[in-house]
PDB file of C-alpha atoms in Angstrom:
ATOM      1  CA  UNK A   1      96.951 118.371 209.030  1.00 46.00           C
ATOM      2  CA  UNK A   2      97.890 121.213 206.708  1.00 47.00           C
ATOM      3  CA  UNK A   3     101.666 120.334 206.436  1.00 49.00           C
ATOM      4  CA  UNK A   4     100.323 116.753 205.722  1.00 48.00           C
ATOM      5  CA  UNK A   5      98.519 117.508 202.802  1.00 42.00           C
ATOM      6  CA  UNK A   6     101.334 119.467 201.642  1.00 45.00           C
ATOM      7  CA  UNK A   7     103.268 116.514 201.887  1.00 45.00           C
ATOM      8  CA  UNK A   8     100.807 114.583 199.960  1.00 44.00           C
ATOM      9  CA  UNK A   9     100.411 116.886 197.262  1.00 44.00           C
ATOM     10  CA  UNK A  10     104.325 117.460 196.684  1.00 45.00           C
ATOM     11  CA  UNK A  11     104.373 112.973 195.849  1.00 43.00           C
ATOM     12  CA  UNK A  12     103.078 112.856 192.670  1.00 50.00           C
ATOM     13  CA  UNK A  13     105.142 115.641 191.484  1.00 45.00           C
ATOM     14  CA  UNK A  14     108.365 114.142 192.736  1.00 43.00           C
ATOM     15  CA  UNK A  15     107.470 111.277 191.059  1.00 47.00           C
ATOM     16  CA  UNK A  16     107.004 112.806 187.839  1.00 44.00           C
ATOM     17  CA  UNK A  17     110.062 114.682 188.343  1.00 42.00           C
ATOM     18  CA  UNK A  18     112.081 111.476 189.369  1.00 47.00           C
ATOM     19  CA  UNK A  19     111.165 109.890 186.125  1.00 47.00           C
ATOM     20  CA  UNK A  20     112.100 112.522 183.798  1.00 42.00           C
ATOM     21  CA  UNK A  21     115.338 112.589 185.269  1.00 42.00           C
ATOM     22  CA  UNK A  22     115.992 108.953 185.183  1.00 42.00           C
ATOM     23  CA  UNK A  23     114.718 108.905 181.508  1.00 46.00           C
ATOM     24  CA  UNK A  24     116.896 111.944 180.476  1.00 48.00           C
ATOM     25  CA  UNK A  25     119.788 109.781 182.410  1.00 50.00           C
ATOM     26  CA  UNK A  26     119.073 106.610 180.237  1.00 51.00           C
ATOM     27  CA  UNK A  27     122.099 105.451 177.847  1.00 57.00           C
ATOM     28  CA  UNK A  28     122.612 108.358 176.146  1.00 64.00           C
ATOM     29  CA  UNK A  29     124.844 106.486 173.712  1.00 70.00           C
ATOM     30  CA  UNK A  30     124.203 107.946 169.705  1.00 73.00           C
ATOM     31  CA  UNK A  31     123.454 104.962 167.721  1.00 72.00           C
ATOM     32  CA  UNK A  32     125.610 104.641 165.061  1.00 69.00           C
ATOM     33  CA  UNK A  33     124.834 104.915 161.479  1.00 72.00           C
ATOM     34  CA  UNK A  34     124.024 102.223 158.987  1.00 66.00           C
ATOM     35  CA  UNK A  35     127.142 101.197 157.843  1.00 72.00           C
ATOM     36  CA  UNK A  36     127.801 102.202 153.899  1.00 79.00           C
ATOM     37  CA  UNK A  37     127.454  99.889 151.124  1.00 85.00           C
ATOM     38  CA  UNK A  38     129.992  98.186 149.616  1.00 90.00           C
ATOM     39  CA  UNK A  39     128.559  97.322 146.036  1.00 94.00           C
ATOM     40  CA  UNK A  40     125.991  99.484 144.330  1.00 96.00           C
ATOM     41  CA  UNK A  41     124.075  98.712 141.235  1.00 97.00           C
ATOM     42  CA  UNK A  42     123.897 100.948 138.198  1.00 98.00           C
ATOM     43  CA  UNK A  43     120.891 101.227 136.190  1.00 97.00           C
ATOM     44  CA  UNK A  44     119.941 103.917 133.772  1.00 97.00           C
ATOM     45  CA  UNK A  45     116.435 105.240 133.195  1.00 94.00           C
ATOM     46  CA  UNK A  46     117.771 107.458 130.372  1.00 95.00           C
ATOM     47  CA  UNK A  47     118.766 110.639 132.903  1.00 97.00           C
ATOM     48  CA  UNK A  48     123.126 108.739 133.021  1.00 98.00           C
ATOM     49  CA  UNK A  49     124.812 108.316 135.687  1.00 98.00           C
ATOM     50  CA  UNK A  50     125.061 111.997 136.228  1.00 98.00           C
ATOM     51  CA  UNK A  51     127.934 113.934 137.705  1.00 99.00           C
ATOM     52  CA  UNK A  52     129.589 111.630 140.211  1.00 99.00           C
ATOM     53  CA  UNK A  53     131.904 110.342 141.498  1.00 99.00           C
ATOM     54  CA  UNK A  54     132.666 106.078 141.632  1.00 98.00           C
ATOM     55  CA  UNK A  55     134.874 105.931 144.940  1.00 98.00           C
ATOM     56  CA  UNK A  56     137.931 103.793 146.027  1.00 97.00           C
ATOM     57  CA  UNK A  57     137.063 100.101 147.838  1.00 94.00           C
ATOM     58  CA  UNK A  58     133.536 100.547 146.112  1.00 96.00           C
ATOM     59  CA  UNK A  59     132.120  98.159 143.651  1.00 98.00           C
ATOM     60  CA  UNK A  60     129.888  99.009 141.149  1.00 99.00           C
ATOM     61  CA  UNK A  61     127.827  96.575 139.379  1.00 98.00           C
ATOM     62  CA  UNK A  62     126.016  97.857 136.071  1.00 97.00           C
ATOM     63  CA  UNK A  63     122.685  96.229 134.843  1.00 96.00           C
ATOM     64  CA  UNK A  64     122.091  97.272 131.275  1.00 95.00           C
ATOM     65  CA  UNK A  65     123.437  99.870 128.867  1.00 95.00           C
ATOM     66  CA  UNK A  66     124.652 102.852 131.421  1.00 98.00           C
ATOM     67  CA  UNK A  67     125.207 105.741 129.698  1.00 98.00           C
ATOM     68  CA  UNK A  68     127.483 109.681 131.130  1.00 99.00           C
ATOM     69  CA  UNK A  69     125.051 111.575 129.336  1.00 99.00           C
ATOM     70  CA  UNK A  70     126.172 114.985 127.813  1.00 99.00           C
ATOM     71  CA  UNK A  71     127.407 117.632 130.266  1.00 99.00           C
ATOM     72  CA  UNK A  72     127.683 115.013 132.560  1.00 99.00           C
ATOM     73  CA  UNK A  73     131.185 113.939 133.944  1.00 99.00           C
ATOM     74  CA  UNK A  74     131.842 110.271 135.856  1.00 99.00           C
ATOM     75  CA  UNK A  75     134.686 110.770 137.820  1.00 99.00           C
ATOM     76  CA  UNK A  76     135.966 106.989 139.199  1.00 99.00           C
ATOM     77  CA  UNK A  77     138.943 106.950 141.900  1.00 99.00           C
ATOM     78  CA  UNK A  78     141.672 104.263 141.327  1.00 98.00           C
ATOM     79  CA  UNK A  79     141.239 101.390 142.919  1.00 98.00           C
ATOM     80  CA  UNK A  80     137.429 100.874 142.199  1.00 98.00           C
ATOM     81  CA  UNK A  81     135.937  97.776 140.731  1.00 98.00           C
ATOM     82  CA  UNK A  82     133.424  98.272 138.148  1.00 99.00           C
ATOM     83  CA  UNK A  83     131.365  94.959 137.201  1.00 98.00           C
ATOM     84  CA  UNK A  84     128.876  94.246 134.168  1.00 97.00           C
ATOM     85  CA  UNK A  85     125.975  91.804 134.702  1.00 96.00           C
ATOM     86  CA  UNK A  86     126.078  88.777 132.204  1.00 94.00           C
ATOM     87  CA  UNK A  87     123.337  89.156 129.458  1.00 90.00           C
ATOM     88  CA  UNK A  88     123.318  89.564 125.571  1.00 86.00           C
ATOM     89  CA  UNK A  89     121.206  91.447 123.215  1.00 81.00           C
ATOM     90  CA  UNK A  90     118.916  93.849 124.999  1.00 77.00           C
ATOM     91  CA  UNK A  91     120.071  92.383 128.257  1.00 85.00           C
ATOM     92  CA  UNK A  92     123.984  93.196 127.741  1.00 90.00           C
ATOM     93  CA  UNK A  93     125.155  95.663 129.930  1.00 95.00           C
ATOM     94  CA  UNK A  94     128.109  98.036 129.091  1.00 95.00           C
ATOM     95  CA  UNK A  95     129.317 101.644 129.963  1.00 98.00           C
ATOM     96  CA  UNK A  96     128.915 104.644 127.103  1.00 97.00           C
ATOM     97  CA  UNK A  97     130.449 107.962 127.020  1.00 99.00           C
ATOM     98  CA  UNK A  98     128.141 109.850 125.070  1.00 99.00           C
ATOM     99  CA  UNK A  99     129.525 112.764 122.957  1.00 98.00           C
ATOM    100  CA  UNK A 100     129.805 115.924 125.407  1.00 98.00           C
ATOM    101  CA  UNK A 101     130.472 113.613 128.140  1.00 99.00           C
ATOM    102  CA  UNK A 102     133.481 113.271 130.152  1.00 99.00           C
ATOM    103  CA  UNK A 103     134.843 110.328 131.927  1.00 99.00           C
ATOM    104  CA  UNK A 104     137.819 110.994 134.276  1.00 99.00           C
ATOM    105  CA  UNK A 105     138.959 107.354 135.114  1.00 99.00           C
ATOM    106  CA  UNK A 106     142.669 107.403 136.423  1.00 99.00           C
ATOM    107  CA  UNK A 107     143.777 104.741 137.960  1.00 98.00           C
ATOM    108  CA  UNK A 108     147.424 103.997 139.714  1.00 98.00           C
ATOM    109  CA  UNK A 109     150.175 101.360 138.662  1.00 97.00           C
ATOM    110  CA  UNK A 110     149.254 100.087 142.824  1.00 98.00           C
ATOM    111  CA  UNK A 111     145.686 100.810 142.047  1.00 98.00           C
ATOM    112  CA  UNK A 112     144.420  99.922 139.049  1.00 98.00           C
ATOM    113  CA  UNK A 113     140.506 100.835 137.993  1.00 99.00           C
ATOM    114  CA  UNK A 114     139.235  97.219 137.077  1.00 99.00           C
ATOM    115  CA  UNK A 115     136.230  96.457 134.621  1.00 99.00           C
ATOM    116  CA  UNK A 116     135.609  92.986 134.743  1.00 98.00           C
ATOM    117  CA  UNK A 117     132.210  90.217 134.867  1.00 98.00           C
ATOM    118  CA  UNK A 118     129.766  90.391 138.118  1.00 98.00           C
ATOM    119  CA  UNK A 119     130.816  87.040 138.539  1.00 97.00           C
ATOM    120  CA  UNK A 120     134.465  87.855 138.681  1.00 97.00           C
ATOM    121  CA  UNK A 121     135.812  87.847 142.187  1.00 96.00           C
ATOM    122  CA  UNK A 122     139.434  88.843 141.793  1.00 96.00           C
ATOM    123  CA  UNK A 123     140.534  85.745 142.852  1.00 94.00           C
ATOM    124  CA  UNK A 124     140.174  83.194 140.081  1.00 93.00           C
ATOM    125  CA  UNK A 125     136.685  82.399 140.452  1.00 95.00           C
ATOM    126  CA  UNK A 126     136.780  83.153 136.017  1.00 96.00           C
ATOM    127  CA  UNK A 127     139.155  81.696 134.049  1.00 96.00           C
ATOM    128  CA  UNK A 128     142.168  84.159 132.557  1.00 94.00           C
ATOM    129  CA  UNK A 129     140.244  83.205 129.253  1.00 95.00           C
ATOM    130  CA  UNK A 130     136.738  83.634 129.919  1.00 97.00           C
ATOM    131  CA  UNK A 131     135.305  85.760 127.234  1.00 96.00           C
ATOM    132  CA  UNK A 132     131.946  87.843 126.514  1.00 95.00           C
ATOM    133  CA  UNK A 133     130.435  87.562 130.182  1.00 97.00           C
ATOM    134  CA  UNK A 134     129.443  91.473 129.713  1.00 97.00           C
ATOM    135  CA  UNK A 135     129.974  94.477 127.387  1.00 95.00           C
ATOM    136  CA  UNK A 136     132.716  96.701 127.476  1.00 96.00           C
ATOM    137  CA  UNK A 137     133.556 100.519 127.607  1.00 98.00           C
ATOM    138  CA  UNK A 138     132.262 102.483 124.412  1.00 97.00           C
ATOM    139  CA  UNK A 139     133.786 105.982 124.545  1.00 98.00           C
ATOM    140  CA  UNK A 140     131.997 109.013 121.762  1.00 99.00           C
ATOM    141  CA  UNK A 141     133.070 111.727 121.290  1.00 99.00           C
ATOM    142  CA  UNK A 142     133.241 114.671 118.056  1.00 99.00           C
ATOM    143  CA  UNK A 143     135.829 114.084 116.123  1.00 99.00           C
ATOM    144  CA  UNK A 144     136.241 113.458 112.429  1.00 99.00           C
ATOM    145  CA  UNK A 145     135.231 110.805 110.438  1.00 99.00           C
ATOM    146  CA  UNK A 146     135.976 110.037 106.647  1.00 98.00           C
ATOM    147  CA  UNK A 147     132.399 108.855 105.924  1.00 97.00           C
ATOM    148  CA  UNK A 148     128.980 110.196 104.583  1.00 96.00           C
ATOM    149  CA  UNK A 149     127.103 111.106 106.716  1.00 97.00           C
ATOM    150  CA  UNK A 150     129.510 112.737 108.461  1.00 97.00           C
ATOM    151  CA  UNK A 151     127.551 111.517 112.554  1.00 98.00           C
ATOM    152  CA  UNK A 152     127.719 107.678 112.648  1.00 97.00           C
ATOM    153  CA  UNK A 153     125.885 104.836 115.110  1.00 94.00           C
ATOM    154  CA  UNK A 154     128.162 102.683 116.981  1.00 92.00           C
ATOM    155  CA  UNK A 155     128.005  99.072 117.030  1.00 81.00           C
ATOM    156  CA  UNK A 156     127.097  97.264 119.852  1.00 73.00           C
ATOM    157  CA  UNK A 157     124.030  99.770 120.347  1.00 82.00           C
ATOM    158  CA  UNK A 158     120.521  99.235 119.716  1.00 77.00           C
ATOM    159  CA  UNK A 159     120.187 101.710 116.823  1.00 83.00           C
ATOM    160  CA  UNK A 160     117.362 103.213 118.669  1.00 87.00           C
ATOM    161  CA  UNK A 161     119.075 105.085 120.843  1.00 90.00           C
ATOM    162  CA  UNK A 162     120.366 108.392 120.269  1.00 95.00           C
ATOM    163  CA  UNK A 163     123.155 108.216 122.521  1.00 97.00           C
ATOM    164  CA  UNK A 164     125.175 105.932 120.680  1.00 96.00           C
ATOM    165  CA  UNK A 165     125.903 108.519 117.775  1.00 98.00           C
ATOM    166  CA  UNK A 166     129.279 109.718 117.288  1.00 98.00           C
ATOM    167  CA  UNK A 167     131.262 112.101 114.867  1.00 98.00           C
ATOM    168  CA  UNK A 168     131.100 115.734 114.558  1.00 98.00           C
ATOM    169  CA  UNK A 169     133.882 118.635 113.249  1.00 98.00           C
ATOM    170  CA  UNK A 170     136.005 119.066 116.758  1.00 98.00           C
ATOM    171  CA  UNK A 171     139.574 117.037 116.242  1.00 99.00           C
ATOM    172  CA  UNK A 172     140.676 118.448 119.830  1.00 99.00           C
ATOM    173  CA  UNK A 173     137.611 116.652 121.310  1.00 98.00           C
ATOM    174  CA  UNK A 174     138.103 115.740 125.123  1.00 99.00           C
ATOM    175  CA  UNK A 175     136.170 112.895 126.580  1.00 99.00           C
ATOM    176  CA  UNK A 176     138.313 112.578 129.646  1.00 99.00           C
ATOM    177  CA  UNK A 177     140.833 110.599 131.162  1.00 99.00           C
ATOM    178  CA  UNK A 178     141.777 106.774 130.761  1.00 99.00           C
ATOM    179  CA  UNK A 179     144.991 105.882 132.900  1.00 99.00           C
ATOM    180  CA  UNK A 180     145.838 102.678 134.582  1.00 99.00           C
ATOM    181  CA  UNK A 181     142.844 100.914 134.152  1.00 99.00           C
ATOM    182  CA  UNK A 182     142.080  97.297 133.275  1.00 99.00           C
ATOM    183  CA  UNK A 183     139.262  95.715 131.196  1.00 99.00           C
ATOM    184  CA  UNK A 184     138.364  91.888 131.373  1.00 98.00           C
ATOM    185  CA  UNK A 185     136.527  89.188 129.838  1.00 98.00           C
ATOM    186  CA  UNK A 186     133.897  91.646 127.834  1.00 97.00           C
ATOM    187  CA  UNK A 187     132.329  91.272 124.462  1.00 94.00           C
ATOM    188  CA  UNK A 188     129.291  89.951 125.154  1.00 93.00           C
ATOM    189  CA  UNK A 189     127.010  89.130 122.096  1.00 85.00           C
ATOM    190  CA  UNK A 190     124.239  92.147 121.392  1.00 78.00           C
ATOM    191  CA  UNK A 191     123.049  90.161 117.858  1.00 66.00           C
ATOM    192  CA  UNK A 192     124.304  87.612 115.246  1.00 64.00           C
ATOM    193  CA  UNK A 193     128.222  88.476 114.664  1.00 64.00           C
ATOM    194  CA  UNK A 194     128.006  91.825 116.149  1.00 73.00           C
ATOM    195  CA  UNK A 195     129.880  92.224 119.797  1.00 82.00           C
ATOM    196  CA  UNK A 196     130.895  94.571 121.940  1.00 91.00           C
ATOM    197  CA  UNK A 197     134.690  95.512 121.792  1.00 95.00           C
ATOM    198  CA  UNK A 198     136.920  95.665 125.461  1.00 97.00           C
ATOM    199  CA  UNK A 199     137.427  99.451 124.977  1.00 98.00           C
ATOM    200  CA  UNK A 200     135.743 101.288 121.444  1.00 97.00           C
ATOM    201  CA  UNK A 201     136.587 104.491 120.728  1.00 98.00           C
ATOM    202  CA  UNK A 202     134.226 106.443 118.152  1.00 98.00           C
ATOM    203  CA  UNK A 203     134.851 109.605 117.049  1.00 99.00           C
ATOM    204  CA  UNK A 204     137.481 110.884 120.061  1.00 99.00           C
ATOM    205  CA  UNK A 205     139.730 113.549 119.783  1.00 99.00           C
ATOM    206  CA  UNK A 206     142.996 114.097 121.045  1.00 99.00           C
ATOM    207  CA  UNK A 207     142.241 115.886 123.898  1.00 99.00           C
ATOM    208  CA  UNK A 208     141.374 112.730 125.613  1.00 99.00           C
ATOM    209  CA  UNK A 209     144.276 110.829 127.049  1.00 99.00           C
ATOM    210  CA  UNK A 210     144.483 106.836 127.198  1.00 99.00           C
ATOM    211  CA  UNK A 211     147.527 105.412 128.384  1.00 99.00           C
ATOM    212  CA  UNK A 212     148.650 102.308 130.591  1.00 99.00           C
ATOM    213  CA  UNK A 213     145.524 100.500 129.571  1.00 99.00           C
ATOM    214  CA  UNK A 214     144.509  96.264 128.902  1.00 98.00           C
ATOM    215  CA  UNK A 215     142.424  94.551 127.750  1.00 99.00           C
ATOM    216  CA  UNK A 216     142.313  90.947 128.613  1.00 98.00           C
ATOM    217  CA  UNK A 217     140.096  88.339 126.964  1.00 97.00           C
ATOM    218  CA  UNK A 218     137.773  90.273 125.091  1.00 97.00           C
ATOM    219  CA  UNK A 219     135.515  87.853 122.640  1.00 94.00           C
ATOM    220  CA  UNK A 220     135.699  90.869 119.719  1.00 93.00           C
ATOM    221  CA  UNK A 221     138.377  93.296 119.574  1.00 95.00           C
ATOM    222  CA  UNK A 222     140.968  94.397 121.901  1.00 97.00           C
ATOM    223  CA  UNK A 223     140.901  97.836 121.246  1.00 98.00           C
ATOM    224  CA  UNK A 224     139.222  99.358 118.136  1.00 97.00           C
ATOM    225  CA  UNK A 225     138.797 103.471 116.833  1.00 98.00           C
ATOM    226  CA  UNK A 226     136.373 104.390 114.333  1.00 98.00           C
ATOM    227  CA  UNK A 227     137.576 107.609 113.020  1.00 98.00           C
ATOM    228  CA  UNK A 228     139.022 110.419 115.511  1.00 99.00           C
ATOM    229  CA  UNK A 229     142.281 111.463 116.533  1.00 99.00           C
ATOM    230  CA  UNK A 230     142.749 110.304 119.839  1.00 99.00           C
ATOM    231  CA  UNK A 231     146.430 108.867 120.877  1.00 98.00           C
ATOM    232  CA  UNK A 232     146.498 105.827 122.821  1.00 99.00           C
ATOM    233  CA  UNK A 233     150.358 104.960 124.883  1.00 98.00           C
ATOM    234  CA  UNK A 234     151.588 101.929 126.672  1.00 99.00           C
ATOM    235  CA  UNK A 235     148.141  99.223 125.332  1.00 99.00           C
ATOM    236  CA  UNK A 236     148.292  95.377 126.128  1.00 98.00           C
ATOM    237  CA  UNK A 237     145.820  93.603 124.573  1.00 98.00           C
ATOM    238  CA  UNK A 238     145.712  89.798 125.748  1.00 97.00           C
ATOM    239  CA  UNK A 239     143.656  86.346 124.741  1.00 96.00           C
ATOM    240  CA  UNK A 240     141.030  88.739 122.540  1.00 96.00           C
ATOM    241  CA  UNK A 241     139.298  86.829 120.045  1.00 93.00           C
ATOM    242  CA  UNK A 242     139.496  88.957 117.290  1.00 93.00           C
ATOM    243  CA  UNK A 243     141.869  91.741 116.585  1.00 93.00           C
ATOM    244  CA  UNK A 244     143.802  92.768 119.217  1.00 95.00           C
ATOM    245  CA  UNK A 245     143.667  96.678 117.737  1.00 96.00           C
ATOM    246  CA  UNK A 246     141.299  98.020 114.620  1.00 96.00           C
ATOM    247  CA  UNK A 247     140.679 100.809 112.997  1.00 96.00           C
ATOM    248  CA  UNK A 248     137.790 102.086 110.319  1.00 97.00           C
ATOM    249  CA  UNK A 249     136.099 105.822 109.478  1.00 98.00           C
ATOM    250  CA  UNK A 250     140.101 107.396 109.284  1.00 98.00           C
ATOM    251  CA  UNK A 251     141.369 106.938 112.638  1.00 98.00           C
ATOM    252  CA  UNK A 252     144.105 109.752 112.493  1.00 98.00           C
ATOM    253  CA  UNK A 253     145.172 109.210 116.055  1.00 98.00           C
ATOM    254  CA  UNK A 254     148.948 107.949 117.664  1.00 97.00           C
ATOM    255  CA  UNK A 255     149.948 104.546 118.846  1.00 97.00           C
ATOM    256  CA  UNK A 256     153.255 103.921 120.784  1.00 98.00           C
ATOM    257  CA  UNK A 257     154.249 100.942 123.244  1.00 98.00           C
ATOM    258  CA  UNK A 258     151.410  98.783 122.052  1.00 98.00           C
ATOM    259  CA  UNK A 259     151.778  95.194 122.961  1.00 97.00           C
ATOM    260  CA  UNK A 260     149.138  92.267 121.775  1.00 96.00           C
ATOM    261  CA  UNK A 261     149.403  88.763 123.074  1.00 95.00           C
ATOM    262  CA  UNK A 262     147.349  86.453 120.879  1.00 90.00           C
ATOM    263  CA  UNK A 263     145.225  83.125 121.971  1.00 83.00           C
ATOM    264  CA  UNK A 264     145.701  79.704 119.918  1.00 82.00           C
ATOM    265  CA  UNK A 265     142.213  80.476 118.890  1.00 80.00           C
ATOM    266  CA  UNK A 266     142.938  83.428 117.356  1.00 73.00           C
ATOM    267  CA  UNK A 267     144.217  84.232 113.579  1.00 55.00           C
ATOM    268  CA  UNK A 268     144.114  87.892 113.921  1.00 64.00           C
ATOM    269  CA  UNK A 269     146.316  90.884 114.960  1.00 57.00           C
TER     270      UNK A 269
END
């Protein structure tokens, strides 16, 4: 009788044991992370984009003015896409380099950094002369300008915000890096005659560098400086609908290899 009730007693425990082993010898496989995103969207609640970096095979869609805030430094890998959601006035959507901000875009002649429209698939979903279907890049820095006041507010920015002055005392300004990269179908309307250039340039000093840049069907200008000294090599500047380069405020900067390929619509250099 006693060694029965041993026996007895010892069943539920081997039972309990049993089952922890078989549950501790379940499929022990790891599941595998959420895959990563392959599009993000860019908004700014007035703190920039930050100190980042935009990677390669990424896209990145902006929704609204996003600004690299002072201090801050946007770093974008060649081969990313950056996109602008369509919009005008308050609803436009653009990228700004602020003055004190850096961005360090530098692309590849194999892999290109493209700004283009969100609707823009690469593959001819917008026509080669589709124009003003978002923004553009703004770039500020502190370099002179021949005007009084000496700090000016760039157009295609609300006046309201601060970010969007440019102009100081610094001729050597750097706001980065611009190399290899590609801007399309921009201008978009922000009020009655006023649009946003493919690439502006207020205030930046020469120790930025721009070279092997486009800008391809841009509704306003191409390319256009407003004071500074910043030297721009190897520009094309295609199907714009205004001036494919201008300059105001004493742009004291360099040209060389600049190329501009006007449309029929088009009177203007």
């Amino acid at each position: 009788m006693k060694n029965n009730f041993k026996a007895l007693f010892l069943l539920p425990v081997l039972a309990i044991v049993s089952t922890v082993f078989i549950s501790s010898c379940g499929d022990d496989t790891p599941t595998p992370p959420d895959p990563e995103p392959s599009e993000y969207t860019i908004k700014d609640d007035g703190n920039g984009t930050g100190t980042t970096t935009w990677k390669e095979g990424k896209t990145y869609i902006r929704d609204g003015f996003v600004f690299v805030n002072s201090g801050q430094t946007l770093t974008i890998e060649p081969g990313t896409i950056i996109k602008g959601k369509s919009g005008q006035g308050a609803e436009a959507s653009a990228l700004i380099v602020a003055r004190g901000g850096k961005i360090i875009a530098e692309g590849t002649k194999d892999k290109p950094i493209i700004f283009t429209a969100e609707a823009d698939d690469l593959k001819g979903s917008v026509d080669k002369g589709a124009r003003g279907l978002w923004g553009g890049l703004i770039v500020l820095g502190n370099a002179r300008l021949n005007t009084e006041p000496a700090e000016q507010q760039v157009e295609g920015i609300p006046t309201t915000e601060p970010r969007g002055v440019f102009g100081g005392n610094d001729d050597n300004d750097n706001s980065g890096v611009i190399k290899y990269v590609s801007i399309r179908h921009g201008g978009t309307d922000i009020g009655e005659g006023n649009e946003i250039n493919g690439l502006t340039l207020g205030a930046v000093g020469s120790g930025t560098e721009i070279d092997y840049v486009e800008v391809i069907s841009n509704n306003d200008d191409g390319i256009e400086f407003f004071g500074g000294t910043v030297g721009v090599k190897h520009a094309v500047l295609s199907l714009c609908g205004d001036d494919g380069f201008d300059y105001d405020m004493g742009f004291r900067g360099k040209g060389q290899f600049w190329v501009v390929l006007q449309a029929e619509d088009s009177n203007r250099f």
